[in-house]
Every structure is written in structure tokens, then in C-alpha cells.
Amino acid sequence: GDEGAGGDEADAVAAFTARLIPLYPACRQMESWKIAKAVDTVLASLEADGWAGVEDPLPPRLRADHDLPPLPEALRRVHRPSGRAEVEAARRRLKWDEAFVLQVALARRRHADARLPAVPRRPAPDGLLAAFDAKLPFTLTEGQRRVGEEIFADLAANHPMHRLLQGEVGSGKTLVALRAMLGVVDSGGQAALLAPTEVLAQQHHRSIVEMMGDLAEGGLLGGAERGTRVTLLTGSMGAPARRRALLEAATGEAGLVIGTHALIEDRVRFHDLGLVVVDEQHRFGVRQRDALRSRAEYPPHLLVMTATPIPRTVAMTVFGDLETSVLDQLPEGRSPIATHVVPADDKPHFLRRAWERVREEVAAGRQAYVVCPRIGDGPEGDSAAVPDPDGPGRAGTAGEPGGAG
């Protein structure tokens, strides 16, 4: 500017330094001050139009009950505040918008799901579930019984169950889910268990077959009369085994089908899919879930299992379209999980001791597993070896991220 504008510049600098300056998430191509200039332009335009295009999603009564400013005022304050109090009030209002809109969207989804027709699934009084319960070498915990009753009440309804089953490792979630699946098989339907990795699918298949014993050998010599077939279906199966698994799912010969993403491929068909159990929901989006549900003439019931402790506020946003059941007690004789952090770089002898503990557990007849991050961007079948620092062999391998060796 010219020399006569010196006083104006001083006033501008004083005004600039006297007010709070917003800092926006910036990058090299778009610095914070450029974003601020663009925001100023937009705010000036909105104010000139009397905020005509800005609709307030919150009803007036809700705003009054919670002392929330109108949306135009919140937008103005959050970008051009006269003090810290205005910033906080505006941010609180805008957080309300996000939470309210999300909750309304999830409520609409719950309402739409509740209007879908589903086949009620009730276990037979002397069927497969009763035979399985009679074989159990232990009694169910109070929590497992309570959650089981919640699930069977949902399965008996004529609209689809949408339930989240939350419980830490060792709380018996798989047993609760298996009893629900057997109840559905009792009613003449099929159940599918979807695991996030092939390793976990194989583990589920192995443990379920072991728990069921001869009840998992339906139609085979030596199998129980009321038994069914438990079929594993994964992407890496050979062609003959895969064809057989697809046939067992399509004919209904397999009451229980366990697998990975392979289960939601177009070519997989079920005879009468009544229940979908998803292990670790955060690995599957709503789209994949809906794709699997579309495999049936009527939407199947849905049970989601997670071992991740989820705060109630997070559960409302991430799992807001699901009812929640929590297993909060461990079966009798089951020790809580003990977690220890090993500072391998600072104290290498701690790491050696960790491998000694693995050997001690294995020598005592128990099992250990190693979870490995996937290295590189190859296909999911890539394996990552975990070397034992004290030995020439491998302590474990993971065929997929998060897998166990």
C-alpha cells in the first residue's frame, strides 16, 4: 500500500492480532490461511442471502432443551469467535448435529430392518440343540444362559434379528453362537459363520466339529441320527473340495457352513439360510453383510460377535443398528487374559523370556499362537514367518493378517 495507508494497516494488524485466528487442517497445496479466506468468502455470501440455503437439522424444542444455538449462529461462531466460550458452544452444537443425524439414519435403518419379513426359527424340544446340550461336559454360565435366551427370543420373531454379541476372549461367545446356529438347524434352516481370515475360519471349523462330536457327522456312518454336516468353504480350497462344499450348501446337506469372504461370492447358494454369524464385525462393511443376507429368499437373522470392548457411546455410532448382548463373566475355572508388553529394543532379555514362556506352555500341553502383521502388499495368501531368535526353526506363521500360527 502507499505511505498514507500506514494508519489503516496498523488498525488492521491490531484487529487481526486481537481476535482468535482459526487454524484449519492444511497441507502444502492448501495452507490454513487460504482455507480461512475461502471460509470468509462463503460466510459473507451466506450472510448476504440471510442463510437461506442452510437448513437446521435439529428441531427447535431439542435445541431449547439442550441450550444449543441455531445452526447459522454456530457456523459463524466456530469460524469467527469473539472468545473461547463461543468456540466451545459452537463446536458442541456441531457435534450434536453429527450425532443426531447419524442416530436418525441408524434408527431409520433399524425401522426398515424391523419391517422385513423373516422366518421364525424355533429349536425342536428334542432336536439337535437338545442333543448338543446333553453332551456338554460343563454347565453354561449364567451369562451364557441369559444371552442365549435373548438370542432365541429374537430368532423366534417374524422379523430379522440384528444382535451384537460382545465378550472378551475366553468368555464363551463361540458356544453361544453355536447353540443359536444349532437351534436354526433344528428348525430346518442353515447357519453360516463368517470369519475375517482363512486361519480363523479353519479354527472355528475345527473347534465346532470337536464340540459337536458325532453330531457333526450327519448322514455319515457312525454319525448321530439327529446330526448335521459342518462344511468349511474358503478361497484357497482345491476345486474338488470347493465343489463339494458348494453342493452341500446348496442342497442343505450342510446345516452349518463356515468360511471367509468366499461365502459372499455370487456363486454360493444356500438351501435355506436362516442365520448369519459374523466374527469381528469391524472387518466387514454393511455392504458385505447385506450381500450375504441376500443369499436367502427371506433375510436371515444376524448375530455379530466381537471381542473388542466397545464403549456404549461408540457402540451407538458403529453398531447403532444392532441390539447388544454382553458376556461379562468367564466360565468357571477360566483365568482372565493376562497381557504383558515386551520392550524388545530396550530389554532384549525380556523377549528371550517371552519365548521361554511359550516353550513352557507348549511343554505343559497347552498351545501358543503368534499374530503377525502382513509384510508387503501381496495377496492375502502371502505368509509372514516369525523367526525364533534362539533357534533355527520358525515359531509360527500367519497366512493372513491377524492370523495365528
Tab-separated table of N, CA, C and O in Angstrom, residues 285-375:
chain	number	residue	atom	x	y	z
A	285	GLY	N	-17.988	-54.563	6.103
A	285	GLY	CA	-18.867	-53.418	5.956
A	285	GLY	C	-20.319	-53.862	5.842
A	285	GLY	O	-20.630	-55.037	5.689
A	286	VAL	N	-21.203	-52.873	5.915
A	286	VAL	CA	-22.636	-53.152	5.793
A	286	VAL	C	-22.940	-53.794	4.435
A	286	VAL	O	-23.791	-54.668	4.313
A	287	ARG	N	-22.182	-53.375	3.397
A	287	ARG	CA	-22.455	-53.892	2.046
A	287	ARG	C	-22.204	-55.402	1.969
A	287	ARG	O	-23.008	-56.144	1.421
A	288	GLN	N	-21.074	-55.859	2.573
A	288	GLN	CA	-20.793	-57.302	2.563
A	288	GLN	C	-21.837	-58.061	3.360
A	288	GLN	O	-22.267	-59.144	2.987
A	289	ARG	N	-22.244	-57.459	4.472
A	289	ARG	CA	-23.253	-58.101	5.317
A	289	ARG	C	-24.564	-58.270	4.556
A	289	ARG	O	-25.195	-59.319	4.577
A	290	ASP	N	-24.954	-57.198	3.853
A	290	ASP	CA	-26.198	-57.261	3.080
A	290	ASP	C	-26.086	-58.238	1.918
A	290	ASP	O	-27.060	-58.885	1.541
A	291	ALA	N	-24.880	-58.358	1.335
A	291	ALA	CA	-24.675	-59.300	0.229
A	291	ALA	C	-24.918	-60.727	0.701
A	291	ALA	O	-25.553	-61.525	0.010
A	292	LEU	N	-24.436	-61.051	1.885
A	292	LEU	CA	-24.638	-62.403	2.413
A	292	LEU	C	-26.102	-62.618	2.760
A	292	LEU	O	-26.667	-63.689	2.501
A	293	ARG	N	-26.739	-61.588	3.329
A	293	ARG	CA	-28.154	-61.723	3.682
A	293	ARG	C	-29.013	-61.920	2.435
A	293	ARG	O	-30.058	-62.568	2.483
A	294	SER	N	-28.575	-61.383	1.295
A	294	SER	CA	-29.364	-61.501	0.064
A	294	SER	C	-29.335	-62.906	-0.514
A	294	SER	O	-30.004	-63.186	-1.506
A	295	ARG	N	-28.527	-63.807	0.086
A	295	ARG	CA	-28.457	-65.190	-0.399
A	295	ARG	C	-29.744	-65.962	-0.108
A	295	ARG	O	-29.939	-67.053	-0.598
A	296	ALA	N	-30.614	-65.417	0.733
A	296	ALA	CA	-31.810	-66.149	1.142
A	296	ALA	C	-33.059	-65.462	0.587
A	296	ALA	O	-33.072	-64.259	0.337
A	297	GLU	N	-34.133	-66.262	0.429
A	297	GLU	CA	-35.399	-65.712	-0.056
A	297	GLU	C	-35.928	-64.690	0.941
A	297	GLU	O	-36.414	-63.621	0.575
A	298	TYR	N	-35.856	-65.034	2.230
A	298	TYR	CA	-36.175	-64.099	3.308
A	298	TYR	C	-34.866	-63.714	3.994
A	298	TYR	O	-33.999	-64.559	4.164
A	299	PRO	N	-34.716	-62.441	4.422
A	299	PRO	CA	-33.461	-62.058	5.078
A	299	PRO	C	-33.206	-62.939	6.300
A	299	PRO	O	-34.092	-63.099	7.142
A	300	PRO	N	-32.028	-63.533	6.420
A	300	PRO	CA	-31.732	-64.354	7.593
A	300	PRO	C	-31.502	-63.492	8.837
A	300	PRO	O	-31.281	-62.285	8.747
A	301	HIS	N	-31.583	-64.119	9.985
A	301	HIS	CA	-31.246	-63.448	11.234
A	301	HIS	C	-29.730	-63.214	11.255
A	301	HIS	O	-28.972	-63.928	10.612
A	302	LEU	N	-29.294	-62.198	12.018
A	302	LEU	CA	-27.882	-61.821	12.025
A	302	LEU	C	-27.369	-61.707	13.457
A	302	LEU	O	-27.979	-61.044	14.305
A	303	LEU	N	-26.231	-62.369	13.714
A	303	LEU	CA	-25.557	-62.261	15.011
A	303	LEU	C	-24.103	-61.872	14.749
A	303	LEU	O	-23.407	-62.535	13.980
A	304	VAL	N	-23.660	-60.788	15.368
A	304	VAL	CA	-22.297	-60.289	15.187
A	304	VAL	C	-21.524	-60.522	16.476
A	304	VAL	O	-21.990	-60.154	17.556
A	305	MET	N	-20.344	-61.150	16.383
A	305	MET	CA	-19.509	-61.391	17.571
A	305	MET	C	-18.304	-60.476	17.547
A	305	MET	O	-17.671	-60.303	16.507
A	306	THR	N	-17.978	-59.883	18.693
A	306	THR	CA	-16.748	-59.108	18.796
A	306	THR	C	-16.147	-59.280	20.178
A	306	THR	O	-16.866	-59.331	21.175
A	307	ALA	N	-14.797	-59.382	20.214
A	307	ALA	CA	-14.085	-59.465	21.493
A	307	ALA	C	-13.581	-58.097	21.916
A	307	ALA	O	-13.054	-57.940	23.008
A	308	THR	N	-13.746	-57.106	21.061
A	308	THR	CA	-13.243	-55.762	21.353
A	308	THR	C	-14.172	-55.070	22.343
A	308	THR	O	-15.360	-54.953	22.072
A	309	PRO	N	-13.655	-54.627	23.499
A	309	PRO	CA	-14.528	-53.876	24.415
A	309	PRO	C	-14.944	-52.569	23.755
A	309	PRO	O	-14.103	-51.778	23.341
A	310	ILE	N	-16.239	-52.370	23.621
A	310	ILE	CA	-16.732	-51.197	22.890
A	310	ILE	C	-17.488	-50.280	23.861
A	310	ILE	O	-18.498	-50.704	24.432
A	311	PRO	N	-17.004	-49.052	24.089
A	311	PRO	CA	-17.756	-48.124	24.943
A	311	PRO	C	-19.156	-47.905	24.383
A	311	PRO	O	-19.375	-47.952	23.173
A	312	ARG	N	-20.101	-47.656	25.281
A	312	ARG	CA	-21.502	-47.536	24.858
A	312	ARG	C	-21.686	-46.440	23.813
A	312	ARG	O	-22.434	-46.596	22.857
A	313	THR	N	-20.963	-45.322	23.990
A	313	THR	CA	-21.124	-44.215	23.030
A	313	THR	C	-20.626	-44.610	21.647
A	313	THR	O	-21.202	-44.213	20.634
A	314	VAL	N	-19.533	-45.406	21.593
A	314	VAL	CA	-19.020	-45.866	20.296
A	314	VAL	C	-19.967	-46.892	19.695
A	314	VAL	O	-20.259	-46.878	18.497
A	315	ALA	N	-20.483	-47.799	20.540
A	315	ALA	CA	-21.412	-48.816	20.053
A	315	ALA	C	-22.649	-48.160	19.418
A	315	ALA	O	-23.187	-48.652	18.434
A	316	MET	N	-23.065	-47.011	19.984
A	316	MET	CA	-24.240	-46.321	19.425
A	316	MET	C	-23.984	-45.834	18.013
A	316	MET	O	-24.907	-45.736	17.206
A	317	THR	N	-22.725	-45.493	17.709
A	317	THR	CA	-22.436	-44.961	16.384
A	317	THR	C	-22.037	-46.052	15.402
A	317	THR	O	-22.516	-46.097	14.282
A	318	VAL	N	-21.157	-46.985	15.835
A	318	VAL	CA	-20.651	-48.006	14.920
A	318	VAL	C	-21.651	-49.147	14.749
A	318	VAL	O	-21.827	-49.686	13.668
A	319	PHE	N	-22.310	-49.520	15.855
A	319	PHE	CA	-23.238	-50.658	15.821
A	319	PHE	C	-24.654	-50.215	16.160
A	319	PHE	O	-25.410	-50.956	16.772
A	320	GLY	N	-24.987	-48.990	15.798
A	320	GLY	CA	-26.272	-48.430	16.207
A	320	GLY	C	-27.480	-49.131	15.633
A	320	GLY	O	-28.598	-48.928	16.102
A	321	ASP	N	-27.288	-49.966	14.592
A	321	ASP	CA	-28.428	-50.681	14.021
A	321	ASP	C	-28.547	-52.086	14.619
A	321	ASP	O	-29.325	-52.902	14.142
A	322	LEU	N	-27.754	-52.382	15.679
A	322	LEU	CA	-27.780	-53.707	16.293
A	322	LEU	C	-28.176	-53.606	17.764
A	322	LEU	O	-27.766	-52.689	18.464
A	323	GLU	N	-28.974	-54.578	18.232
A	323	GLU	CA	-29.200	-54.733	19.665
A	323	GLU	C	-27.927	-55.344	20.257
A	323	GLU	O	-27.195	-56.048	19.564
A	324	THR	N	-27.659	-55.110	21.544
A	324	THR	CA	-26.393	-55.557	22.127
A	324	THR	C	-26.603	-56.539	23.269
A	324	THR	O	-27.463	-56.323	24.130
A	325	SER	N	-25.838	-57.630	23.238
A	325	SER	CA	-25.757	-58.573	24.359
A	325	SER	C	-24.303	-58.642	24.802
A	325	SER	O	-23.403	-58.662	23.966
A	326	VAL	N	-24.065	-58.682	26.109
A	326	VAL	CA	-22.699	-58.685	26.631
A	326	VAL	C	-22.480	-59.904	27.527
A	326	VAL	O	-23.274	-60.158	28.434
A	327	LEU	N	-21.414	-60.667	27.232
A	327	LEU	CA	-20.971	-61.755	28.112
A	327	LEU	C	-19.888	-61.182	29.019
A	327	LEU	O	-18.771	-60.939	28.573
A	328	ASP	N	-20.225	-60.936	30.277
A	328	ASP	CA	-19.280	-60.227	31.142
A	328	ASP	C	-18.722	-61.105	32.254
A	328	ASP	O	-18.192	-60.607	33.236
A	329	GLN	N	-18.860	-62.442	32.132
A	329	GLN	CA	-18.229	-63.310	33.113
A	329	GLN	C	-17.552	-64.471	32.399
A	329	GLN	O	-18.014	-64.922	31.349
A	330	LEU	N	-16.439	-64.934	32.940
A	330	LEU	CA	-15.713	-66.054	32.341
A	330	LEU	C	-16.259	-67.369	32.880
A	330	LEU	O	-16.712	-67.434	34.018
A	331	PRO	N	-16.238	-68.443	32.072
A	331	PRO	CA	-16.642	-69.756	32.571
A	331	PRO	C	-15.797	-70.165	33.771
A	331	PRO	O	-14.657	-69.735	33.919
A	332	GLU	N	-16.388	-71.010	34.629
A	332	GLU	CA	-15.705	-71.434	35.850
A	332	GLU	C	-14.363	-72.087	35.518
A	332	GLU	O	-14.265	-72.910	34.610
A	333	GLY	N	-13.339	-71.714	36.279
A	333	GLY	CA	-12.014	-72.294	36.073
A	333	GLY	C	-11.202	-71.616	34.996
A	333	GLY	O	-10.039	-71.941	34.784
A	334	ARG	N	-11.807	-70.660	34.268
A	334	ARG	CA	-11.094	-69.963	33.193
A	334	ARG	C	-10.406	-68.731	33.763
A	334	ARG	O	-11.059	-67.883	34.358
A	335	SER	N	-9.096	-68.650	33.610
A	335	SER	CA	-8.354	-67.499	34.136
A	335	SER	C	-8.527	-66.306	33.204
A	335	SER	O	-8.634	-66.474	31.993
A	336	PRO	N	-8.538	-65.099	33.760
A	336	PRO	CA	-8.588	-63.919	32.890
A	336	PRO	C	-7.344	-63.849	32.005
A	336	PRO	O	-6.304	-64.409	32.346
A	337	ILE	N	-7.466	-63.169	30.881
A	337	ILE	CA	-6.329	-62.995	29.980
A	337	ILE	C	-5.340	-62.005	30.608
A	337	ILE	O	-5.724	-60.909	31.015
A	338	ALA	N	-4.072	-62.421	30.717
A	338	ALA	CA	-3.027	-61.522	31.229
A	338	ALA	C	-2.233	-60.985	30.041
A	338	ALA	O	-1.768	-61.752	29.207
A	339	THR	N	-2.085	-59.680	29.960
A	339	THR	CA	-1.380	-59.054	28.840
A	339	THR	C	-0.116	-58.373	29.346
A	339	THR	O	-0.151	-57.644	30.338
A	340	HIS	N	1.017	-58.642	28.685
A	340	HIS	CA	2.292	-58.034	29.062
A	340	HIS	C	2.933	-57.413	27.823
A	340	HIS	O	2.930	-58.018	26.756
A	341	VAL	N	3.459	-56.215	27.968
A	341	VAL	CA	4.162	-55.544	26.874
A	341	VAL	C	5.661	-55.827	27.029
A	341	VAL	O	6.222	-55.644	28.104
A	342	VAL	N	6.286	-56.302	25.945
A	342	VAL	CA	7.713	-56.637	25.979
A	342	VAL	C	8.499	-55.560	25.238
A	342	VAL	O	8.389	-55.443	24.019
A	343	PRO	N	9.299	-54.742	25.968
A	343	PRO	CA	10.103	-53.713	25.287
A	343	PRO	C	11.337	-54.359	24.652
A	343	PRO	O	12.435	-54.349	25.215
A	344	ALA	N	11.164	-54.935	23.480
A	344	ALA	CA	12.207	-55.757	22.844
A	344	ALA	C	13.485	-54.963	22.554
A	344	ALA	O	14.589	-55.482	22.693
A	345	ASP	N	13.359	-53.700	22.156
A	345	ASP	CA	14.545	-52.914	21.809
A	345	ASP	C	15.365	-52.561	23.056
A	345	ASP	O	16.586	-52.666	23.060
A	346	ASP	N	14.660	-52.127	24.115
A	346	ASP	CA	15.361	-51.678	25.320
A	346	ASP	C	15.877	-52.860	26.153
A	346	ASP	O	16.958	-52.792	26.738
A	347	LYS	N	15.086	-53.926	26.224
A	347	LYS	CA	15.433	-55.047	27.104
A	347	LYS	C	15.290	-56.362	26.358
A	347	LYS	O	14.277	-57.060	26.474
A	348	PRO	N	16.294	-56.707	25.537
A	348	PRO	CA	16.186	-57.925	24.725
A	348	PRO	C	16.008	-59.187	25.555
A	348	PRO	O	15.406	-60.150	25.086
A	349	HIS	N	16.483	-59.181	26.827
A	349	HIS	CA	16.300	-60.386	27.643
A	349	HIS	C	14.830	-60.627	27.974
A	349	HIS	O	14.420	-61.744	28.241
A	350	PHE	N	13.995	-59.548	27.939
A	350	PHE	CA	12.560	-59.722	28.121
A	350	PHE	C	11.982	-60.571	26.984
A	350	PHE	O	11.125	-61.420	27.203
A	351	LEU	N	12.475	-60.309	25.744
A	351	LEU	CA	11.979	-61.047	24.588
A	351	LEU	C	12.381	-62.521	24.689
A	351	LEU	O	11.580	-63.412	24.385
A	352	ARG	N	13.619	-62.762	25.136
A	352	ARG	CA	14.051	-64.163	25.311
A	352	ARG	C	13.165	-64.867	26.332
A	352	ARG	O	12.777	-66.014	26.158
A	353	ARG	N	12.816	-64.142	27.391
A	353	ARG	CA	11.950	-64.730	28.422
A	353	ARG	C	10.550	-65.021	27.851
A	353	ARG	O	9.916	-66.013	28.205
A	354	ALA	N	10.080	-64.155	26.948
A	354	ALA	CA	8.769	-64.388	26.332
A	354	ALA	C	8.766	-65.707	25.563
A	354	ALA	O	7.811	-66.495	25.654
A	355	TRP	N	9.837	-65.974	24.808
A	355	TRP	CA	9.909	-67.240	24.061
A	355	TRP	C	10.064	-68.430	25.013
A	355	TRP	O	9.535	-69.515	24.749
A	356	GLU	N	10.746	-68.215	26.143
A	356	GLU	CA	10.829	-69.289	27.143
A	356	GLU	C	9.444	-69.630	27.678
A	356	GLU	O	9.106	-70.802	27.878
A	357	ARG	N	8.622	-68.585	27.922
A	357	ARG	CA	7.255	-68.812	28.410
A	357	ARG	C	6.430	-69.586	27.377
A	357	ARG	O	5.625	-70.451	27.735
A	358	VAL	N	6.634	-69.277	26.089
A	358	VAL	CA	5.934	-70.032	25.038
A	358	VAL	C	6.306	-71.505	25.138
A	358	VAL	O	5.434	-72.386	25.106
A	359	ARG	N	7.617	-71.783	25.287
A	359	ARG	CA	8.063	-73.184	25.382
A	359	ARG	C	7.487	-73.866	26.619
A	359	ARG	O	7.090	-75.030	26.571
A	360	GLU	N	7.410	-73.136	27.736
A	360	GLU	CA	6.860	-73.710	28.963
A	360	GLU	C	5.402	-74.102	28.786
A	360	GLU	O	4.973	-75.174	29.208
A	361	GLU	N	4.609	-73.216	28.150
A	361	GLU	CA	3.182	-73.506	27.939
A	361	GLU	C	3.010	-74.703	27.007
A	361	GLU	O	2.172	-75.574	27.246
A	362	VAL	N	3.787	-74.743	25.917
A	362	VAL	CA	3.681	-75.845	24.957
A	362	VAL	C	4.107	-77.158	25.621
A	362	VAL	O	3.477	-78.203	25.436
A	363	ALA	N	5.175	-77.112	26.434
A	363	ALA	CA	5.647	-78.315	27.130
A	363	ALA	C	4.593	-78.834	28.106
A	363	ALA	O	4.513	-80.038	28.372
A	364	ALA	N	3.764	-77.931	28.630
A	364	ALA	CA	2.716	-78.329	29.577
A	364	ALA	C	1.466	-78.830	28.861
A	364	ALA	O	0.434	-79.073	29.502
A	365	GLY	N	1.539	-78.939	27.515
A	365	GLY	CA	0.404	-79.464	26.764
A	365	GLY	C	-0.566	-78.411	26.289
A	365	GLY	O	-1.599	-78.732	25.696
A	366	ARG	N	-0.251	-77.141	26.560
A	366	ARG	CA	-1.134	-76.076	26.086
A	366	ARG	C	-0.639	-75.550	24.736
A	366	ARG	O	0.349	-76.040	24.216
A	367	GLN	N	-1.322	-74.548	24.208
A	367	GLN	CA	-0.989	-74.026	22.877
A	367	GLN	C	-0.574	-72.560	22.956
A	367	GLN	O	-0.935	-71.853	23.894
A	368	ALA	N	0.192	-72.129	21.964
A	368	ALA	CA	0.555	-70.714	21.842
A	368	ALA	C	0.341	-70.304	20.400
A	368	ALA	O	0.446	-71.137	19.502
A	369	TYR	N	-0.006	-69.058	20.169
A	369	TYR	CA	-0.073	-68.604	18.776
A	369	TYR	C	0.571	-67.236	18.658
A	369	TYR	O	0.639	-66.475	19.612
A	370	VAL	N	1.071	-66.961	17.458
A	370	VAL	CA	1.769	-65.713	17.179
A	370	VAL	C	0.977	-64.962	16.127
A	370	VAL	O	0.647	-65.518	15.080
A	371	VAL	N	0.630	-63.732	16.407
A	371	VAL	CA	-0.091	-62.891	15.443
A	371	VAL	C	0.922	-62.023	14.715
A	371	VAL	O	1.737	-61.351	15.341
A	372	CYS	N	0.901	-62.066	13.386
A	372	CYS	CA	1.908	-61.351	12.598
A	372	CYS	C	1.251	-60.308	11.701
A	372	CYS	O	0.208	-60.579	11.108
A	373	PRO	N	1.851	-59.125	11.603
A	373	PRO	CA	1.383	-58.185	10.578
A	373	PRO	C	1.813	-58.697	9.212
A	373	PRO	O	2.844	-59.347	9.085
A	374	ARG	N	0.990	-58.435	8.207
A	374	ARG	CA	1.385	-58.837	6.861
A	374	ARG	C	2.492	-57.914	6.370
A	374	ARG	O	2.443	-56.713	6.582
A	375	ILE	N	3.483	-58.487	5.702
A	375	ILE	CA	4.601	-57.699	5.187
A	375	ILE	C	4.400	-57.516	3.693
A	375	ILE	O	4.224	-58.485	2.957
